[in-house]
PDB file of C-alpha atoms in Angstrom:
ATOM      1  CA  UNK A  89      45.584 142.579 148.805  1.00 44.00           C
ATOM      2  CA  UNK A  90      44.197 139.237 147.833  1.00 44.00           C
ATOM      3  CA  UNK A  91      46.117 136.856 146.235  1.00 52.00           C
ATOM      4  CA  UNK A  92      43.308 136.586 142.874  1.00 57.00           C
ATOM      5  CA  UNK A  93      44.341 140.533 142.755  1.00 58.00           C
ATOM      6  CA  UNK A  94      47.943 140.339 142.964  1.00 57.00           C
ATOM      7  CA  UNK A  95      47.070 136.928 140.232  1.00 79.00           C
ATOM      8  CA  UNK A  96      45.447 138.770 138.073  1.00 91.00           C
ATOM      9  CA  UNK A  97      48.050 140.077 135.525  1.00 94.00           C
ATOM     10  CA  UNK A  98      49.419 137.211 135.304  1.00 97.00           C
ATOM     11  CA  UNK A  99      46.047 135.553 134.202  1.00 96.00           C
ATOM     12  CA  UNK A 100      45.677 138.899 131.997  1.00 97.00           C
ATOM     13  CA  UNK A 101      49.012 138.097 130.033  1.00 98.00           C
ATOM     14  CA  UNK A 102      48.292 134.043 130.152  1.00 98.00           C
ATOM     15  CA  UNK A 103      44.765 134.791 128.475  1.00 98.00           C
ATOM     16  CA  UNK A 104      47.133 136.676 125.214  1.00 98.00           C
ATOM     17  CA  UNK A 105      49.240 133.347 125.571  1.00 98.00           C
ATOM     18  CA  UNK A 106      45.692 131.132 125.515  1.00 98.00           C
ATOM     19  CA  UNK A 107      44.937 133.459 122.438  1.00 98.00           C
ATOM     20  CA  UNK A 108      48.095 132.443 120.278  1.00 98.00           C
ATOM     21  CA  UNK A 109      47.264 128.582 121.763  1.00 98.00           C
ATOM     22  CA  UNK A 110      43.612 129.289 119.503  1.00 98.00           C
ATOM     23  CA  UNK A 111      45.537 130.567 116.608  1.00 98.00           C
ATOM     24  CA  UNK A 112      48.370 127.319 116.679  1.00 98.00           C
ATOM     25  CA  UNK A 113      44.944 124.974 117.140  1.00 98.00           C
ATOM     26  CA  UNK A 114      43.481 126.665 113.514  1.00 97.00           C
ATOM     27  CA  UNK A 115      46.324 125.578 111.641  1.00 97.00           C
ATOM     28  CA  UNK A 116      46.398 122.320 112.721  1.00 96.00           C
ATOM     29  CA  UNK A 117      48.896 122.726 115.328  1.00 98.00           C
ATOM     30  CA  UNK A 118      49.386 121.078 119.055  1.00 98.00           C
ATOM     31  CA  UNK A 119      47.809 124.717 120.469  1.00 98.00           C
ATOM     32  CA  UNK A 120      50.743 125.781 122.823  1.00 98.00           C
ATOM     33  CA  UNK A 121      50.993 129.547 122.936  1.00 98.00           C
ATOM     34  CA  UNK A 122      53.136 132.132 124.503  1.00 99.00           C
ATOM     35  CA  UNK A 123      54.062 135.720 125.175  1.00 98.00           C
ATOM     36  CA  UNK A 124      57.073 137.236 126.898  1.00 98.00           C
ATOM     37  CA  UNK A 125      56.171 140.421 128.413  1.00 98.00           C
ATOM     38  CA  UNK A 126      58.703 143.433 129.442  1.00 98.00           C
ATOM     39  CA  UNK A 127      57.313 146.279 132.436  1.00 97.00           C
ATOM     40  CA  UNK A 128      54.039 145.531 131.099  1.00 97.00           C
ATOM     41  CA  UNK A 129      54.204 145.140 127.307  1.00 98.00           C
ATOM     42  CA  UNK A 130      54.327 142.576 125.553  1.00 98.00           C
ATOM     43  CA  UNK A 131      57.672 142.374 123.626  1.00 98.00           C
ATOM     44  CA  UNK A 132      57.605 138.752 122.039  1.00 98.00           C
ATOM     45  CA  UNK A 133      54.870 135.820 121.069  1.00 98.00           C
ATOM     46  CA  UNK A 134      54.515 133.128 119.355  1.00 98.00           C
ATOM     47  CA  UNK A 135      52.765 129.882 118.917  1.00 98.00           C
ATOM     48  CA  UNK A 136      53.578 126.096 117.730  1.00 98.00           C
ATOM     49  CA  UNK A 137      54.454 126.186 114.329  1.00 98.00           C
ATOM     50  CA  UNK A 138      56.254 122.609 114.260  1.00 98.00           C
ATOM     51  CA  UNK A 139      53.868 121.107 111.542  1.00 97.00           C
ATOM     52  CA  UNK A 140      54.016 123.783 109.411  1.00 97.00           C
ATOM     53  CA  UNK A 141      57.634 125.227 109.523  1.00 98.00           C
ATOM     54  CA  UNK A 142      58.867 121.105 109.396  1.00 98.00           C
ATOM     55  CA  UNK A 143      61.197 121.868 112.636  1.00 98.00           C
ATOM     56  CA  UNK A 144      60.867 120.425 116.013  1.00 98.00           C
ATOM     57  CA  UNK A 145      62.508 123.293 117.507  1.00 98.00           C
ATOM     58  CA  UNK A 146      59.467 126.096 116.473  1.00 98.00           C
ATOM     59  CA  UNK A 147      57.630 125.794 119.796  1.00 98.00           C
ATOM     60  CA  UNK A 148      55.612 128.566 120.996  1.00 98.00           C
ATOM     61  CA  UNK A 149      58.057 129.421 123.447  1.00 98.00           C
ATOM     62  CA  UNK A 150      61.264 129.627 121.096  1.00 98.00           C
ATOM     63  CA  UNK A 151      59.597 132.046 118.402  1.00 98.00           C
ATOM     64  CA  UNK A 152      58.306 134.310 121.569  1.00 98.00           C
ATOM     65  CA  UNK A 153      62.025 134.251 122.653  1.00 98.00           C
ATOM     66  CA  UNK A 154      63.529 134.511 119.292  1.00 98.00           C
ATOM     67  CA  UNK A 155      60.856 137.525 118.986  1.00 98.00           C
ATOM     68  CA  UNK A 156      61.770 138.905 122.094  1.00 98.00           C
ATOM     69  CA  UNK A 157      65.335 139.314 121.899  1.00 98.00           C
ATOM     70  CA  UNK A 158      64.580 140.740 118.075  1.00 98.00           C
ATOM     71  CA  UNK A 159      62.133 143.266 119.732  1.00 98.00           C
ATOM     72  CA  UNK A 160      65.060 144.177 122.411  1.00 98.00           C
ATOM     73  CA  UNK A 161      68.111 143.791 120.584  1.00 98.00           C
ATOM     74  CA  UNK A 162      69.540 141.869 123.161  1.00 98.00           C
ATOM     75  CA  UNK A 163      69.980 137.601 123.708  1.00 97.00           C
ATOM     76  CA  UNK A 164      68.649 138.199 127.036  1.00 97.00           C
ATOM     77  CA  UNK A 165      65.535 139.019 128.548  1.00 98.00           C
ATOM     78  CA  UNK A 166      66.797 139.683 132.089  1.00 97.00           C
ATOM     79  CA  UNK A 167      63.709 141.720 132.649  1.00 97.00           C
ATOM     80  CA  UNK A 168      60.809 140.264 131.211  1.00 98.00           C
ATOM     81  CA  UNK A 169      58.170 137.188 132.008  1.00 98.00           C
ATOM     82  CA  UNK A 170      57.464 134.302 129.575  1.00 98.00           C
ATOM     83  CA  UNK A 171      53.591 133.502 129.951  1.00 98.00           C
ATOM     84  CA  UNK A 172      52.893 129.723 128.097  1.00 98.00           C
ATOM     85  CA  UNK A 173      50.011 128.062 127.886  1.00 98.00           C
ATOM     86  CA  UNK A 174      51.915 124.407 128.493  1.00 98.00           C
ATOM     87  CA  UNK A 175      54.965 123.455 130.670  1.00 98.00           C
ATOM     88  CA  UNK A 176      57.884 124.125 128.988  1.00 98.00           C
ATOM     89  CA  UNK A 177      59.896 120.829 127.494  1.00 98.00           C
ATOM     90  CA  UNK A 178      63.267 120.499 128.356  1.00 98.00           C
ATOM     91  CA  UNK A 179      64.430 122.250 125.427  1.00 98.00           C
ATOM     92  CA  UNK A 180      62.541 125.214 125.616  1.00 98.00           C
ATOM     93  CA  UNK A 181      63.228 125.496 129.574  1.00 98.00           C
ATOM     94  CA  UNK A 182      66.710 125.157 128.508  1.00 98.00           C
ATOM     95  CA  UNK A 183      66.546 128.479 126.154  1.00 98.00           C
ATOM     96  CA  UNK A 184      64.560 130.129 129.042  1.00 98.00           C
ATOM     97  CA  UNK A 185      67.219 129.432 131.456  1.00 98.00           C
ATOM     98  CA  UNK A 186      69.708 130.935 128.318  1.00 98.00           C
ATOM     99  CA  UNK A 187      67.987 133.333 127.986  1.00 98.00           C
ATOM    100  CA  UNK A 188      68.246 134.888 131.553  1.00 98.00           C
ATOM    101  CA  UNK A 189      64.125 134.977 131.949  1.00 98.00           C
ATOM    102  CA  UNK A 190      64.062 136.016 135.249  1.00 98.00           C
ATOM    103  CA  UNK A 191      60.268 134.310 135.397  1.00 98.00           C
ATOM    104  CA  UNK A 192      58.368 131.637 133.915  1.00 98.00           C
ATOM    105  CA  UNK A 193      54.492 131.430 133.855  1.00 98.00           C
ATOM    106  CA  UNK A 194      52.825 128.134 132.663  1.00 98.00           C
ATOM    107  CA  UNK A 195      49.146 127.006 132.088  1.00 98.00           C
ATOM    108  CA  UNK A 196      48.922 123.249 131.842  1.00 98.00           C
ATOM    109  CA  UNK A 197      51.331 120.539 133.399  1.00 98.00           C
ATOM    110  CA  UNK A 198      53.226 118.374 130.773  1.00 98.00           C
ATOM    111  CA  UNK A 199      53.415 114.915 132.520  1.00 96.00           C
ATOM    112  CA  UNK A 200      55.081 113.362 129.132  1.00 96.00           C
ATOM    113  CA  UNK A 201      57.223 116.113 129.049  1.00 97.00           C
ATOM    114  CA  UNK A 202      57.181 118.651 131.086  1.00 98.00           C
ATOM    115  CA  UNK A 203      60.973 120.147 132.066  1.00 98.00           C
ATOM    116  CA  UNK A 204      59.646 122.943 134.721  1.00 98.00           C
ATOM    117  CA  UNK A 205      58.271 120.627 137.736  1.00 96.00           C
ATOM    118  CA  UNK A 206      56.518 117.592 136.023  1.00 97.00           C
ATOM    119  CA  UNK A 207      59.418 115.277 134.856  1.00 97.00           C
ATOM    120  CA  UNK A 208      62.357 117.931 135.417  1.00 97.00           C
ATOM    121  CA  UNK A 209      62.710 121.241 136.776  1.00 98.00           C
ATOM    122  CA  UNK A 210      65.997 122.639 134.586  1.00 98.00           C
ATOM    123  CA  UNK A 211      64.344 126.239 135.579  1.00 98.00           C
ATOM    124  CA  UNK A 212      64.856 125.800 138.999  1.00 98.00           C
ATOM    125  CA  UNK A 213      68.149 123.351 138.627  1.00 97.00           C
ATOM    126  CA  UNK A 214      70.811 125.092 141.264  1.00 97.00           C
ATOM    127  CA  UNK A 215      73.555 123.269 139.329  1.00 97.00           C
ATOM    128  CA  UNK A 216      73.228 125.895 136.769  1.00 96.00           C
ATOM    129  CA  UNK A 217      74.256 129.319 136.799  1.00 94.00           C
ATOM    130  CA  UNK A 218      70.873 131.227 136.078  1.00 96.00           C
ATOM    131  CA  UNK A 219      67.409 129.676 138.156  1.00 97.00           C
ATOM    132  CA  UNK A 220      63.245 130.742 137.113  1.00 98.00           C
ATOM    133  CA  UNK A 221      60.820 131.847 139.370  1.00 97.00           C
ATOM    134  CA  UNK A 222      58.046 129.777 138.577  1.00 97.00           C
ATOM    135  CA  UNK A 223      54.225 130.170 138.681  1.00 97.00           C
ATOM    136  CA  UNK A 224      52.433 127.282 137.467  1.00 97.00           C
ATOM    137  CA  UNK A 225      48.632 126.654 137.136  1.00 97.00           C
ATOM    138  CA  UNK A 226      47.556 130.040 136.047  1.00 97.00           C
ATOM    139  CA  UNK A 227      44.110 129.241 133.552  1.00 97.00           C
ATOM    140  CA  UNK A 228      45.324 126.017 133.848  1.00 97.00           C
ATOM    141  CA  UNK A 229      41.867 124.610 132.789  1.00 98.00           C
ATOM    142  CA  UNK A 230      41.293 127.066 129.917  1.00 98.00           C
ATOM    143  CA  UNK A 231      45.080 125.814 128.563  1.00 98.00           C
ATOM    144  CA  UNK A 232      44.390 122.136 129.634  1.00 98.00           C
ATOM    145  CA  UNK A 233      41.106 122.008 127.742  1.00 98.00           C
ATOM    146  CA  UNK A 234      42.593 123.155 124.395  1.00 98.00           C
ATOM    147  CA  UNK A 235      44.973 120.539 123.952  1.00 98.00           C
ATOM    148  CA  UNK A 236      42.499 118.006 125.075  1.00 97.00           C
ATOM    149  CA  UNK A 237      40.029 118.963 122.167  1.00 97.00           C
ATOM    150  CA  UNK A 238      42.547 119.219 119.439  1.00 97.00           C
ATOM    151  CA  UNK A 239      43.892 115.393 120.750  1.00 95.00           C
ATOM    152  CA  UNK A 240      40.747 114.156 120.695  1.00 93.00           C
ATOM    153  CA  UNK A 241      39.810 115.734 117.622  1.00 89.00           C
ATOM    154  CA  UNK A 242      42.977 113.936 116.098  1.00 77.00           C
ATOM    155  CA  UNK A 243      41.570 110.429 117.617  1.00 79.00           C
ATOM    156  CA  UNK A 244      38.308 110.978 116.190  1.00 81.00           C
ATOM    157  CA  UNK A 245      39.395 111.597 112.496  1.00 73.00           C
TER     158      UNK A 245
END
């Protein structure tokens, strides 16, 4: 089987993630988007709502987690996959390694602040009792491209 095949749920679940980017980037929001996903359905999204809740910690991938564990009844999500469009910061790969995600899938690299390979990799960090798979890069361009048109469209107003 060819690795695009074996790829391509993961690009199928990264393009719902891309789609809750597009809904953070009509509010006015830095468009970071993600879903967690359990045995094929998705059980959790979410998207930045920093601006408009007034709280640094509502980042896409905290209200997909929060929504997760809600959706399971449980605080962790031993079996599921977070897709998100943007490398996780060091807080939210902190929640993802709390939250027992057994697997991490990221759009865009984060080189200000990226806490999964870029600046940090707490996912992977052995000194800690729970490590990520990681799969990084999937529609990285699509994911990449968003945040560059909302940032410039900030610069330009």
């Amino acid at each position: 089987m060819s690795l695009a095949r074996l790829m391509e749920p993961d690009r199928r679940w990264m393009k719902k993630a891309l789609r809750e980017a597009e809904r953070a980037y009509r509010v006015g929001e830095v468009p970071v988007g993600a879903v967690v996903v359990q045995d094929g359905i998705l059980v959790g999204r979410g998207h930045n709502q920093v601006e408009q809740l007034n709280d640094p910690t509502a980042h896409a991938e905290m209200i997909a987690i929060t929504a997760a564990c809600d959706t399971l009844g449980s605080k962790q999500l031993t079996d599921c996959t977070l897709y998100v469009t943007l490398e996780p910061c060091p807080m939210c790969a902190g929640a993802i390694v709390w939250a027992r995600l057994p697997r991490l899938v990221f759009g865009a690299f984060d080189e200000k602040a990226g806490a999964a390979s870029t600046l940090y990799n707490i996912p992977r960090d052995q000194r800690l009792n729970h490590q990520v798979e990681i799969v990084s890069g999937v529609e990285e361009e699509a994911a990449a491209g968003l945040l560059r048109d909302f940032f410039r469209e900030g610069r330009e107003r």
